Amino acid sequence: MRSKSRTLTILVIFTLVALTVAYVLPVYVVVTTSLKTPAEISQRHYLLLSTNLQFKNYAQAFKLVLPALLNSTIIAFSVTALCALLGGLGGYYLSRTRTPFSRIFFIFVGVAMYLPYQVILIPLVQLMAKTGLALTHFGLIGSNLILNIPFASVLMGTFFLGIPRELEEAAEVDGASKIHVFFRVISPVALPAYASVTIIIFTQVWNEFLLALILATRYTQTIQLKLTEIKGSFVALYNLQMAAALITLIVPMFFFLALSKYFIKGLLAGALKG
Amino acid sequence: MRLSLILTERRNSFTFLCPSLKTHSTQKGIVVGTSNRIETVQAKRRKYVRSKYTLPEFLVFKLPLLIFVGLLYGMLVWTIVVSFSNWQGTAPNFDFAGFKWYRLMVGLDRFQVDVANNLKWLSLGVIPTVILAIFIAYLLELGSFRKLESYIRTLILYPVAMSFIVTGTIWSWMFDPDKGVLNTILRGVGLGALQGRFDTNPSTATYWLILIFVWQYLGFSVIILQASLRTADIHEMTESALIDGASRLRILLQIIIPNIRSGILVLVSLLLISTLKVFDIVYIVTFGGPGSATDVLAFYMLIATFQQHLVSLGAGIGVIIFLLAAIIVVPYTIYAFRKWFE
């Protein structure tokens, strides 16, 4: 028994160390690299922090990505807001209705949730070109919206399933319409669910790359696209690349670290029930 | 008012449910009031919510979702149509071409490389991740290490918030054969012999890309399995098995894993779908190269469509990706459906 618990302790310590190295090392190196000059990088002391921290790398990277940062912010916020609203409404329908149609419809929504983007890309581009939306932010907002609405609906629906029906029954028996019930009774109770879903959708849209690659113009370039451009055009300037990468991930990382409870709840809801 | 509303709306269902009440009330008019009250109580007990939608309710709740999902499936059908037509070059051309592009596709060397690479992704992106995740989730669950949990959680979960583009940029720097971090560190600790060419060696490049994926998804996998472990509530079983002298490995294999089967199934499905869709990592780290060594279907679809302008071929590859995804997604959705409507 004693030896068993000792091997266990060794195992745990080993795992801890291995995981710490695997997950801290990349970020640590990225941070130190982003604060060096190219000359310092070529000395190859990656684990040492520079003695002369180059914060101007960040200033330079920030200047490069600023327009893209604004575009991403506009797109991600619009899509998230619309997804929360429409996903909430759709999710309420999916979670509260038990008709033959709603059952079949659920399967369709469920499959749509995981549709690989490639399979709708060609018609999407045609659609955006025909409507002229491709040249504006609305193109990317619309495309992201179409692809995220099923996911948002199912996610909100799973949360609604957990809300006891007595609440709505009382109101409905009093003659209130479903719309009234939804906005006045259910939504206030479901605020934490909205928090989870908005964080997940925001992160997803912020991190989205394929649609941006195909649909974005010079004026609607997103931050992910800008990062690939920086990586491609400043091949040797790893300090700049790393600074830009850190700027790109800072917004979702803020959500993850500051609101991790909601973030994890959203991840789990998307995985275990949807 | 209240009572009559319920009654007019639900009479049919109630007479069906409580035939005895009905006969009761028709036989003895005097009891009607009482039975009505009973019905009201039962209406509440049944947790009944009106399932008919009025027009404004339909417009608000159903219509948006119907439109969006309808659009998605419309586009899916459109892609299938394009894959059977003869669209090459920039101008659309919808002449029927039968299976022309599918036949062409199957014969392409690049397509065969892609399928082989996709199989590598599907197996090596999923199996090691799941095994590692089971192991870590189990370690975290072993009572005395609970304090470390939030530390480990944050430690391995943070990549979830990162995009593949960011991870790809970071790992390109780690992998760089000449100046890169991994080789430099290997040299630094005197293991220069282990230096690798990582993503620039055609025969092994895909494996290094898969490693990035595993790194990124490990934390996500662990929290899913942890949640599954918590709901399975297997503490008592493991305790008594321990007292009986079972080894921890045996407990893991014979108690833990069978009890979190559904969690593992969910995780495997999600990981399979994610590996099938992966294209960002390939795009940013190797751009399909060296040559087309790390090419995958999801990446070639873009190249065929938007670079080679073989739009119908691209649509065909899209359809293949969809069919592969459907094999995973449809059973998964039916499973979710059962849970949802239970």
Coordinates of C-alpha atoms in Angstrom, one line a residue:
Chain A
M1 CA 0.0 0.0 0.0
R2 CA 2.7 2.4 1.0
S3 CA 4.8 1.7 -2.1
K4 CA 1.7 2.1 -4.2
S5 CA 1.0 5.6 -3.0
R6 CA 4.7 6.4 -3.5
T7 CA 4.6 5.4 -7.1
L8 CA 1.4 7.4 -7.4
T9 CA 3.1 10.5 -5.9
I10 CA 6.0 10.1 -8.4
L11 CA 3.6 9.7 -11.2
V12 CA 1.7 12.9 -10.2
I13 CA 4.9 14.9 -9.8
F14 CA 6.2 13.7 -13.2
T15 CA 2.9 14.5 -14.9
L16 CA 2.9 17.9 -13.3
V17 CA 6.4 18.8 -14.4
A18 CA 5.8 17.4 -17.9
L19 CA 2.6 19.4 -18.3
T20 CA 4.1 22.6 -16.9
V21 CA 7.0 22.4 -19.3
A22 CA 4.8 21.6 -22.2
Y23 CA 2.4 24.4 -21.6
V24 CA 4.5 27.1 -20.0
L25 CA 7.6 26.9 -22.2
P26 CA 5.9 28.0 -25.4
V27 CA 4.3 31.0 -23.9
Y28 CA 7.4 31.9 -21.9
V29 CA 9.6 31.8 -25.0
V30 CA 7.0 33.7 -27.0
V31 CA 7.0 36.5 -24.4
T32 CA 10.8 36.7 -24.1
T33 CA 11.2 36.6 -27.9
S34 CA 8.7 39.3 -28.3
L35 CA 10.8 41.6 -26.1
K36 CA 14.1 41.2 -27.9
T37 CA 15.9 42.7 -30.8
P38 CA 16.6 40.5 -33.9
A39 CA 20.3 40.6 -33.0
E40 CA 19.5 39.2 -29.5
I41 CA 17.4 36.5 -30.9
S42 CA 20.2 35.3 -33.1
Q43 CA 22.3 34.8 -30.0
R44 CA 19.9 32.0 -29.2
H45 CA 19.5 32.4 -25.4
Y46 CA 15.8 31.8 -25.6
L47 CA 15.2 31.2 -21.9
L48 CA 16.9 34.4 -20.8
L49 CA 15.0 37.6 -20.7
S50 CA 16.6 40.4 -22.6
T51 CA 18.4 43.0 -20.5
N52 CA 17.0 45.7 -22.6
L53 CA 13.3 45.0 -23.0
Q54 CA 12.1 46.1 -26.4
F55 CA 8.6 47.3 -25.8
K56 CA 8.8 49.1 -29.0
N57 CA 8.2 45.7 -30.7
Y58 CA 4.7 45.9 -29.3
A59 CA 4.2 49.4 -30.5
Q60 CA 5.3 48.4 -34.0
A61 CA 3.2 45.3 -34.0
F62 CA 0.2 47.2 -32.6
K63 CA 0.5 49.8 -35.3
L64 CA 0.5 47.1 -37.9
V65 CA -2.5 45.2 -36.6
L66 CA -4.6 48.2 -35.5
P67 CA -7.0 48.3 -38.4
A68 CA -7.4 44.6 -38.4
L69 CA -8.0 44.7 -34.6
L70 CA -10.9 47.2 -35.2
N71 CA -12.4 45.0 -38.0
S72 CA -12.3 41.9 -35.8
T73 CA -13.8 43.8 -32.9
I74 CA -16.7 45.1 -35.1
I75 CA -17.3 41.7 -36.6
A76 CA -17.0 39.6 -33.4
F77 CA -19.2 42.0 -31.4
S78 CA -22.0 42.1 -34.0
V79 CA -22.0 38.4 -34.6
T80 CA -22.0 37.7 -30.9
A81 CA -24.9 40.1 -30.1
L82 CA -27.0 38.7 -33.0
C83 CA -26.2 35.2 -32.0
A84 CA -27.2 35.7 -28.4
L85 CA -30.5 37.2 -29.5
L86 CA -31.4 34.8 -32.3
G87 CA -29.8 31.8 -30.6
G88 CA -31.8 32.5 -27.5
L89 CA -35.1 32.6 -29.4
G90 CA -34.3 29.5 -31.5
G91 CA -33.0 27.7 -28.5
Y92 CA -36.2 28.4 -26.6
Y93 CA -38.2 27.0 -29.4
L94 CA -36.0 23.8 -29.5
S95 CA -36.1 23.3 -25.8
R96 CA -39.8 23.9 -25.2
T97 CA -41.6 22.3 -28.1
R98 CA -42.3 18.7 -28.6
T99 CA -43.9 18.3 -31.9
P100 CA -42.9 15.7 -34.6
F101 CA -41.6 18.7 -36.7
S102 CA -39.4 20.0 -33.9
R103 CA -37.9 16.6 -33.4
I104 CA -36.8 16.3 -37.0
F105 CA -35.8 19.9 -37.0
F106 CA -33.5 19.3 -34.0
I107 CA -31.6 16.6 -36.0
F108 CA -31.1 19.1 -38.8
V109 CA -29.9 21.8 -36.5
G110 CA -27.6 19.4 -34.7
V111 CA -25.9 18.3 -38.0
A112 CA -25.8 21.9 -39.2
M113 CA -23.8 22.7 -36.0
Y114 CA -20.9 20.7 -37.2
L115 CA -21.1 21.3 -40.9
P116 CA -17.5 21.7 -42.2
Y117 CA -17.2 25.2 -43.6
Q118 CA -15.7 23.9 -46.8
V119 CA -19.0 22.3 -47.9
I120 CA -20.8 25.6 -48.1
L121 CA -18.0 27.9 -49.0
I122 CA -18.6 28.1 -52.8
P123 CA -22.3 29.1 -52.5
L124 CA -21.5 31.4 -49.6
V125 CA -19.0 33.3 -51.8
Q126 CA -21.5 33.4 -54.6
L127 CA -24.2 34.7 -52.3
M128 CA -21.9 37.4 -50.8
A129 CA -20.7 38.5 -54.2
K130 CA -24.3 38.6 -55.6
T131 CA -25.6 40.7 -52.8
G132 CA -22.5 42.9 -52.8
L133 CA -22.0 42.2 -49.1
A134 CA -18.6 40.8 -49.7
L135 CA -17.1 44.2 -49.9
T136 CA -18.3 45.4 -46.5
H137 CA -18.2 44.1 -42.9
F138 CA -21.7 42.8 -43.4
G139 CA -20.3 40.0 -45.6
L140 CA -18.2 38.5 -42.8
I141 CA -20.8 39.3 -40.2
G142 CA -23.5 37.5 -42.2
S143 CA -21.3 34.5 -43.0
N144 CA -20.2 34.0 -39.4
L145 CA -23.8 34.5 -38.3
I146 CA -25.2 31.8 -40.6
L147 CA -22.5 29.3 -39.4
N148 CA -22.9 30.1 -35.7
I149 CA -26.7 30.4 -35.3
P150 CA -27.3 26.6 -35.1
F151 CA -24.5 26.3 -32.5
A152 CA -25.8 29.2 -30.5
S153 CA -29.4 27.9 -30.5
V154 CA -28.5 24.4 -29.3
L155 CA -26.2 25.9 -26.7
M156 CA -28.9 28.2 -25.4
G157 CA -31.4 25.4 -25.6
T158 CA -29.4 23.2 -23.3
F159 CA -29.3 25.9 -20.7
F160 CA -33.1 26.5 -21.1
L161 CA -33.7 22.8 -20.6
G162 CA -32.3 23.3 -17.1
I163 CA -34.8 26.0 -16.2
P164 CA -37.9 24.6 -14.4
R165 CA -41.1 25.0 -16.4
E166 CA -43.2 26.1 -13.4
L167 CA -41.9 29.6 -14.0
E168 CA -43.4 29.9 -17.5
E169 CA -46.5 27.9 -16.7
A170 CA -47.6 30.4 -14.1
A171 CA -47.1 33.2 -16.5
E172 CA -48.8 31.4 -19.4
V173 CA -51.7 30.4 -17.4
D174 CA -52.2 34.1 -16.7
G175 CA -52.5 34.6 -20.4
A176 CA -49.1 35.9 -21.2
S177 CA -47.7 35.3 -24.7
K178 CA -44.6 33.3 -25.2
I179 CA -42.8 36.4 -26.3
H180 CA -43.6 38.1 -23.1
V181 CA -42.7 35.0 -21.1
F182 CA -39.4 34.7 -22.9
F183 CA -38.2 38.2 -22.5
R184 CA -39.7 38.9 -19.0
V185 CA -39.4 35.6 -17.3
I186 CA -36.9 33.3 -18.9
S187 CA -34.2 35.6 -20.2
P188 CA -33.5 37.3 -16.8
V189 CA -33.1 33.9 -15.2
A190 CA -30.9 32.7 -18.1
L191 CA -28.4 35.6 -17.8
P192 CA -25.5 33.3 -16.8
A193 CA -26.3 31.1 -19.8
Y194 CA -26.1 34.2 -22.0
A195 CA -22.8 35.0 -20.5
S196 CA -21.4 31.6 -21.3
V197 CA -22.7 31.5 -24.8
T198 CA -21.6 35.0 -25.7
I199 CA -18.1 34.2 -24.5
I200 CA -17.9 31.0 -26.5
I201 CA -19.3 32.5 -29.7
F202 CA -17.1 35.6 -29.4
T203 CA -14.0 33.5 -29.0
Q204 CA -15.0 31.4 -32.0
V205 CA -15.7 34.3 -34.2
W206 CA -12.5 36.1 -33.1
N207 CA -10.5 33.1 -33.9
E208 CA -12.2 32.3 -37.2
F209 CA -9.9 32.2 -40.1
L210 CA -11.3 30.3 -43.1
L211 CA -14.2 32.8 -43.9
A212 CA -11.9 35.7 -43.4
L213 CA -9.3 34.3 -45.7
I214 CA -11.9 33.8 -48.5
L215 CA -14.2 36.8 -48.0
A216 CA -12.2 39.6 -46.4
T217 CA -11.0 42.5 -48.5
R218 CA -8.2 44.9 -47.6
Y219 CA -10.6 47.0 -45.7
T220 CA -12.3 44.2 -43.8
Q221 CA -9.2 42.1 -42.9
T222 CA -9.5 40.4 -39.6
I223 CA -6.8 40.1 -37.0
Q224 CA -6.1 36.4 -37.7
L225 CA -5.6 37.2 -41.4
K226 CA -3.3 40.1 -40.5
L227 CA -1.2 37.7 -38.3
T228 CA -0.7 35.3 -41.2
E229 CA 0.3 38.2 -43.3
I230 CA 2.8 39.4 -40.8
K231 CA 4.2 35.9 -40.4
G232 CA 4.6 35.7 -44.2
S233 CA 6.2 39.1 -44.8
F234 CA 8.4 39.5 -41.7
V235 CA 9.9 36.0 -42.0
A236 CA 13.0 36.6 -40.0
L237 CA 11.5 39.1 -37.5
Y238 CA 10.4 36.6 -34.9
N239 CA 10.2 39.3 -32.3
L240 CA 7.5 41.1 -34.3
Q241 CA 5.7 37.9 -35.1
M242 CA 5.5 36.9 -31.5
A243 CA 4.4 40.4 -30.4
A244 CA 1.6 40.3 -33.0
A245 CA 0.6 36.8 -31.9
L246 CA 0.3 37.9 -28.3
I247 CA -1.8 40.9 -29.3
T248 CA -4.1 38.6 -31.3
L249 CA -4.8 36.3 -28.5
I250 CA -5.1 38.9 -25.7
V251 CA -8.9 39.5 -26.0
P252 CA -10.0 35.9 -25.9
M253 CA -7.4 35.1 -23.3
F254 CA -8.9 37.9 -21.1
F255 CA -12.3 36.3 -21.3
F256 CA -10.8 32.9 -20.5
L257 CA -8.9 34.1 -17.5
A258 CA -11.4 36.6 -16.1
L259 CA -14.6 34.7 -16.8
S260 CA -13.3 31.1 -16.8
K261 CA -16.3 29.8 -14.9
Y262 CA -18.6 30.9 -17.7
F263 CA -16.1 29.9 -20.4
I264 CA -15.8 26.3 -19.0
K265 CA -19.6 26.0 -18.6
G266 CA -20.1 27.0 -22.2
L267 CA -17.5 24.5 -23.4
L268 CA -19.1 21.7 -21.5
A269 CA -22.7 22.6 -22.6
G270 CA -21.5 22.6 -26.2
A271 CA -19.9 19.2 -25.7
L272 CA -22.0 17.1 -23.4
K273 CA -25.5 17.8 -24.5
G274 CA -25.4 19.3 -28.0
Chain B
M1 CA -61.6 33.0 -16.5
R2 CA -58.4 31.2 -15.8
L3 CA -60.2 27.9 -15.5
S4 CA -62.3 28.2 -18.6
L5 CA -59.2 29.1 -20.6
I6 CA -57.4 26.0 -19.6
L7 CA -60.5 23.9 -20.2
T8 CA -61.3 25.1 -23.7
E9 CA -57.7 24.7 -24.7
R10 CA -57.0 21.3 -23.2
R11 CA -60.3 19.5 -23.0
N12 CA -59.3 16.9 -25.5
S13 CA -56.1 15.9 -23.9
F14 CA -57.7 15.7 -20.5
T15 CA -60.6 13.6 -21.5
F16 CA -58.0 11.3 -23.1
L17 CA -55.9 11.3 -20.0
C18 CA -58.6 11.0 -17.4
P19 CA -61.6 9.2 -18.8
S20 CA -62.8 8.4 -15.3
L21 CA -63.1 12.1 -14.5
K22 CA -65.1 12.7 -17.6
T23 CA -67.7 10.0 -16.9
H24 CA -67.8 11.2 -13.3
S25 CA -68.7 14.7 -14.2
T26 CA -71.2 13.8 -16.9
Q27 CA -73.0 11.4 -14.6
K28 CA -73.2 13.8 -11.7
G29 CA -73.5 17.4 -12.7
I30 CA -72.9 18.5 -9.2
V31 CA -69.3 17.3 -9.1
V32 CA -68.3 19.3 -12.2
G33 CA -66.8 22.1 -10.2
T34 CA -64.6 19.9 -8.2
S35 CA -63.4 17.9 -11.1
N36 CA -62.5 21.1 -12.9
R37 CA -60.3 22.0 -10.0
I38 CA -58.7 18.6 -10.1
E39 CA -58.0 19.2 -13.8
T40 CA -56.4 22.5 -13.1
V41 CA -54.1 20.9 -10.5
Q42 CA -53.3 18.2 -12.9
A43 CA -52.6 20.7 -15.7
K44 CA -49.9 22.2 -13.5
R45 CA -48.5 18.8 -12.5
R46 CA -48.1 17.8 -16.1
K47 CA -45.9 20.7 -16.6
Y48 CA -47.8 21.5 -19.7
V49 CA -46.8 24.4 -21.8
R50 CA -48.9 25.4 -24.8
S51 CA -47.2 24.0 -27.8
K52 CA -49.2 25.9 -30.5
Y53 CA -47.5 29.1 -31.7
T54 CA -49.4 32.2 -32.6
L55 CA -48.3 34.1 -35.7
P56 CA -46.1 36.6 -33.9
E57 CA -44.6 33.9 -31.8
F58 CA -43.9 31.9 -34.9
L59 CA -42.2 34.9 -36.4
V60 CA -40.0 35.5 -33.4
F61 CA -39.0 32.0 -32.3
K62 CA -39.1 29.7 -35.2
L63 CA -38.6 31.8 -38.3
P64 CA -35.1 33.1 -37.8
L65 CA -33.7 29.7 -37.0
L66 CA -35.7 28.1 -39.9
I67 CA -34.2 30.7 -42.3
F68 CA -30.6 30.2 -41.2
V69 CA -30.8 26.4 -41.1
G70 CA -32.6 26.5 -44.4
L71 CA -29.9 28.6 -45.9
L72 CA -27.2 26.3 -44.7
Y73 CA -28.9 23.2 -46.2
G74 CA -29.7 25.1 -49.3
M75 CA -26.0 25.9 -49.7
L76 CA -25.1 22.3 -49.0
V77 CA -27.4 21.2 -51.8
W78 CA -26.0 23.9 -54.1
T79 CA -22.4 22.6 -53.5
I80 CA -23.6 19.1 -54.4
V81 CA -25.1 20.6 -57.6
V82 CA -21.8 22.4 -58.4
S83 CA -19.8 19.2 -57.9
F84 CA -21.8 17.5 -60.6
S85 CA -21.5 20.4 -63.1
N86 CA -18.7 21.6 -65.2
W87 CA -17.5 24.8 -63.5
Q88 CA -13.8 25.6 -64.2
G89 CA -12.4 29.1 -64.5
T90 CA -14.0 32.2 -63.1
A91 CA -17.4 32.1 -64.9
P92 CA -20.0 29.8 -63.4
N93 CA -21.0 26.9 -65.6
F94 CA -23.7 24.6 -64.6
D95 CA -23.7 22.1 -67.5
F96 CA -24.2 18.6 -66.1
A97 CA -20.9 16.7 -66.0
G98 CA -21.9 13.6 -64.0
F99 CA -19.2 12.1 -62.0
K100 CA -16.4 13.6 -64.1
W101 CA -14.8 15.5 -61.3
Y102 CA -15.1 12.7 -58.8
R103 CA -13.4 10.4 -61.2
L104 CA -10.7 12.9 -61.8
M105 CA -10.3 13.5 -58.0
V106 CA -9.8 9.8 -57.1
G107 CA -7.1 9.5 -59.7
L108 CA -5.1 12.5 -58.4
D109 CA -1.9 11.8 -56.5
R110 CA -2.5 14.7 -54.3
F111 CA -6.0 13.4 -53.4
Q112 CA -4.5 10.1 -52.3
V113 CA -1.8 11.9 -50.2
D114 CA -4.7 14.0 -48.6
V115 CA -6.7 10.9 -47.7
A116 CA -3.6 9.3 -46.1
N117 CA -2.9 12.4 -44.2
N118 CA -6.5 12.8 -43.1
L119 CA -6.4 9.3 -41.8
K120 CA -3.2 10.1 -39.8
W121 CA -5.0 13.2 -38.4
L122 CA -8.1 11.2 -37.5
S123 CA -6.2 8.4 -35.7
L124 CA -3.2 10.2 -34.2
G125 CA -5.0 13.4 -33.4
V126 CA -7.7 11.5 -31.4
I127 CA -6.3 8.4 -29.8
P128 CA -3.3 9.8 -27.9
T129 CA -5.3 12.9 -26.9
V130 CA -8.1 10.7 -25.4
I131 CA -5.6 8.3 -23.6
L132 CA -3.6 11.2 -22.1
A133 CA -6.9 13.0 -21.1
I134 CA -8.2 9.9 -19.3
F135 CA -4.9 9.5 -17.5
I136 CA -4.8 13.2 -16.4
A137 CA -8.5 13.3 -15.5
Y138 CA -8.0 10.2 -13.4
L139 CA -4.9 11.6 -11.6
L140 CA -6.8 14.8 -10.8
E141 CA -9.7 12.8 -9.4
L142 CA -7.5 10.8 -7.0
G143 CA -8.5 12.6 -3.8
S144 CA -5.4 14.2 -2.4
F145 CA -4.5 16.3 -5.4
R146 CA -7.6 18.4 -5.6
K147 CA -5.6 21.5 -4.6
L148 CA -3.6 21.3 -7.8
E149 CA -6.7 21.1 -9.9
S150 CA -7.4 24.7 -10.7
Y151 CA -3.7 25.1 -11.4
I152 CA -3.6 22.3 -13.9
R153 CA -6.9 23.3 -15.4
T154 CA -5.7 26.8 -16.2
L155 CA -2.3 25.5 -17.3
I156 CA -3.6 23.1 -19.9
L157 CA -6.8 24.7 -20.8
Y158 CA -5.6 28.1 -21.9
P159 CA -4.9 27.0 -25.5
V160 CA -8.6 26.6 -25.9
A161 CA -8.9 30.4 -26.1
M162 CA -6.3 30.6 -28.8
S163 CA -6.8 30.3 -32.5
F164 CA -5.0 27.8 -34.7
I165 CA -3.4 30.7 -36.4
V166 CA -1.8 31.9 -33.1
T167 CA -0.8 28.4 -32.0
G168 CA 0.6 27.8 -35.5
T169 CA 2.7 31.0 -35.4
I170 CA 4.0 30.1 -32.0
W171 CA 4.9 26.5 -32.9
S172 CA 6.5 27.5 -36.2
W173 CA 8.9 29.3 -34.1
M174 CA 9.4 26.4 -31.8
F175 CA 10.0 24.0 -34.8
D176 CA 12.2 26.2 -36.9
P177 CA 15.1 23.8 -37.7
D178 CA 17.9 26.3 -37.7
K179 CA 17.2 29.0 -35.1
G180 CA 14.1 27.5 -33.6
V181 CA 13.5 27.0 -29.9
L182 CA 13.3 23.2 -29.6
N183 CA 16.5 22.5 -31.5
T184 CA 18.3 25.3 -29.6
I185 CA 17.2 23.9 -26.3
L186 CA 18.2 20.3 -27.3
R187 CA 21.6 21.6 -28.2
G188 CA 21.8 23.6 -25.0
V189 CA 21.2 20.6 -22.8
G190 CA 23.7 18.4 -24.7
L191 CA 21.1 16.4 -26.7
G192 CA 22.1 17.9 -30.0
A193 CA 21.8 14.4 -31.5
L194 CA 18.1 14.6 -31.1
Q195 CA 17.7 17.7 -33.1
G196 CA 15.0 17.3 -35.7
R197 CA 13.8 18.9 -38.9
F198 CA 10.3 18.8 -37.6
D199 CA 7.8 20.4 -40.1
T200 CA 10.4 20.6 -42.9
N201 CA 10.9 16.9 -43.2
P202 CA 8.3 15.6 -45.7
S203 CA 8.0 12.1 -44.2
T204 CA 7.3 13.3 -40.6
A205 CA 6.0 16.8 -41.0
T206 CA 2.3 15.8 -40.6
Y207 CA 3.1 14.2 -37.2
W208 CA 4.5 17.4 -35.9
L209 CA 1.4 19.3 -37.1
I210 CA -0.8 16.7 -35.3
L211 CA 1.3 17.3 -32.1
I212 CA 0.2 21.0 -32.2
F213 CA -3.4 19.9 -32.4
V214 CA -3.0 17.4 -29.4
W215 CA -1.3 20.2 -27.4
Q216 CA -4.1 22.5 -28.1
Y217 CA -7.0 20.1 -27.4
L218 CA -5.7 18.2 -24.4
G219 CA -7.1 20.6 -21.8
F220 CA -10.5 20.6 -23.4
S221 CA -10.5 16.8 -23.4
V222 CA -9.6 16.7 -19.8
I223 CA -12.4 18.9 -18.6
I224 CA -15.0 17.0 -20.6
L225 CA -13.8 13.7 -19.1
Q226 CA -13.7 15.3 -15.6
A227 CA -17.3 16.4 -16.0
S228 CA -18.2 12.9 -17.1
L229 CA -16.4 11.4 -14.1
R230 CA -18.3 13.8 -11.7
T231 CA -21.7 12.8 -13.0
A232 CA -20.9 9.1 -13.0
D233 CA -20.3 9.4 -9.2
I234 CA -18.0 6.4 -8.9
H235 CA -16.4 7.3 -5.6
E236 CA -18.0 4.6 -3.6
M237 CA -17.2 1.9 -6.1
T238 CA -13.5 2.8 -6.3
E239 CA -13.3 3.0 -2.5
S240 CA -14.6 -0.4 -2.0
A241 CA -12.5 -1.8 -4.9
L242 CA -9.4 -0.3 -3.2
I243 CA -10.3 -1.9 0.1
D244 CA -10.7 -5.2 -1.8
G245 CA -7.1 -4.7 -2.9
A246 CA -7.6 -3.9 -6.5
S247 CA -4.8 -2.0 -8.2
R248 CA -5.4 1.5 -9.4
L249 CA -4.7 0.5 -12.9
R250 CA -7.4 -2.2 -12.7
I251 CA -9.8 0.3 -11.2
L252 CA -9.1 2.6 -14.1
L253 CA -9.7 -0.1 -16.7
Q254 CA -12.6 -1.9 -15.1
I255 CA -14.5 0.8 -13.2
I256 CA -13.6 4.2 -14.4
I257 CA -13.5 3.8 -18.1
P258 CA -16.7 1.8 -18.4
N259 CA -18.5 4.4 -16.3
I260 CA -17.4 7.3 -18.4
R261 CA -18.1 5.5 -21.7
S262 CA -20.6 8.1 -22.9
G263 CA -18.2 11.0 -22.0
I264 CA -15.4 9.3 -24.0
L265 CA -17.8 8.7 -26.9
V266 CA -18.7 12.4 -27.0
L267 CA -15.1 13.4 -26.7
V268 CA -14.0 11.1 -29.5
S269 CA -16.8 12.4 -31.8
L270 CA -15.8 16.0 -31.1
L271 CA -12.1 15.4 -31.7
L272 CA -12.8 13.4 -34.9
I273 CA -14.9 16.3 -36.3
S274 CA -12.2 18.8 -35.3
T275 CA -9.4 16.9 -36.9
L276 CA -11.4 16.4 -40.0
K277 CA -11.9 20.2 -40.3
V278 CA -8.3 21.2 -39.5
F279 CA -6.9 23.3 -42.1
D280 CA -5.7 26.5 -40.3
I281 CA -2.7 24.7 -38.7
V282 CA -1.6 23.3 -42.1
Y283 CA -2.1 26.7 -43.7
I284 CA -0.1 28.7 -41.3
V285 CA 2.7 26.3 -40.4
T286 CA 3.6 24.5 -43.7
F287 CA 1.0 25.7 -46.3
G288 CA 0.6 22.0 -47.3
G289 CA 4.3 21.6 -47.9
P290 CA 7.1 20.5 -48.2
G291 CA 5.7 19.7 -51.7
S292 CA 2.2 18.5 -50.7
A293 CA 3.5 16.3 -47.9
T294 CA 1.2 17.8 -45.2
D295 CA -1.8 18.6 -47.5
V296 CA -5.2 17.6 -46.2
L297 CA -8.6 17.5 -47.9
A298 CA -9.9 20.7 -46.2
F299 CA -6.8 22.5 -47.5
Y300 CA -6.8 21.1 -51.0
M301 CA -10.5 22.1 -51.3
L302 CA -9.4 25.8 -51.0
I303 CA -6.5 25.4 -53.4
A304 CA -8.6 23.6 -56.0
T305 CA -11.4 26.2 -55.8
F306 CA -9.7 29.5 -55.3
Q307 CA -6.2 28.9 -56.8
Q308 CA -6.6 26.4 -59.5
H309 CA -10.2 27.6 -60.3
L310 CA -11.5 24.1 -60.6
V311 CA -14.6 25.1 -58.8
S312 CA -16.5 21.9 -59.5
L313 CA -13.5 19.8 -58.2
G314 CA -13.4 21.9 -55.1
A315 CA -17.1 21.4 -54.5
G316 CA -16.6 17.6 -55.0
I317 CA -13.9 17.6 -52.3
G318 CA -16.2 19.6 -50.1
V319 CA -18.9 17.0 -50.6
I320 CA -16.4 14.2 -49.6
I321 CA -15.5 16.1 -46.5
F322 CA -19.1 16.5 -45.7
L323 CA -19.8 12.8 -46.1
L324 CA -16.9 11.9 -43.9
A325 CA -18.2 14.4 -41.3
A326 CA -21.7 13.0 -41.6
I327 CA -20.5 9.5 -40.6
I328 CA -19.3 11.0 -37.3
V329 CA -21.9 13.8 -36.8
V330 CA -25.2 12.0 -37.5
P331 CA -24.8 9.2 -34.9
Y332 CA -23.5 11.9 -32.5
T333 CA -26.6 14.1 -33.1
I334 CA -28.9 11.2 -32.7
Y335 CA -27.3 10.5 -29.3
A336 CA -27.6 14.1 -28.4
F337 CA -31.2 14.0 -29.6
R338 CA -32.1 11.1 -27.2
K339 CA -30.5 13.0 -24.3
W340 CA -32.3 16.2 -25.3
F341 CA -35.8 14.7 -25.6
E342 CA -35.6 12.2 -22.8

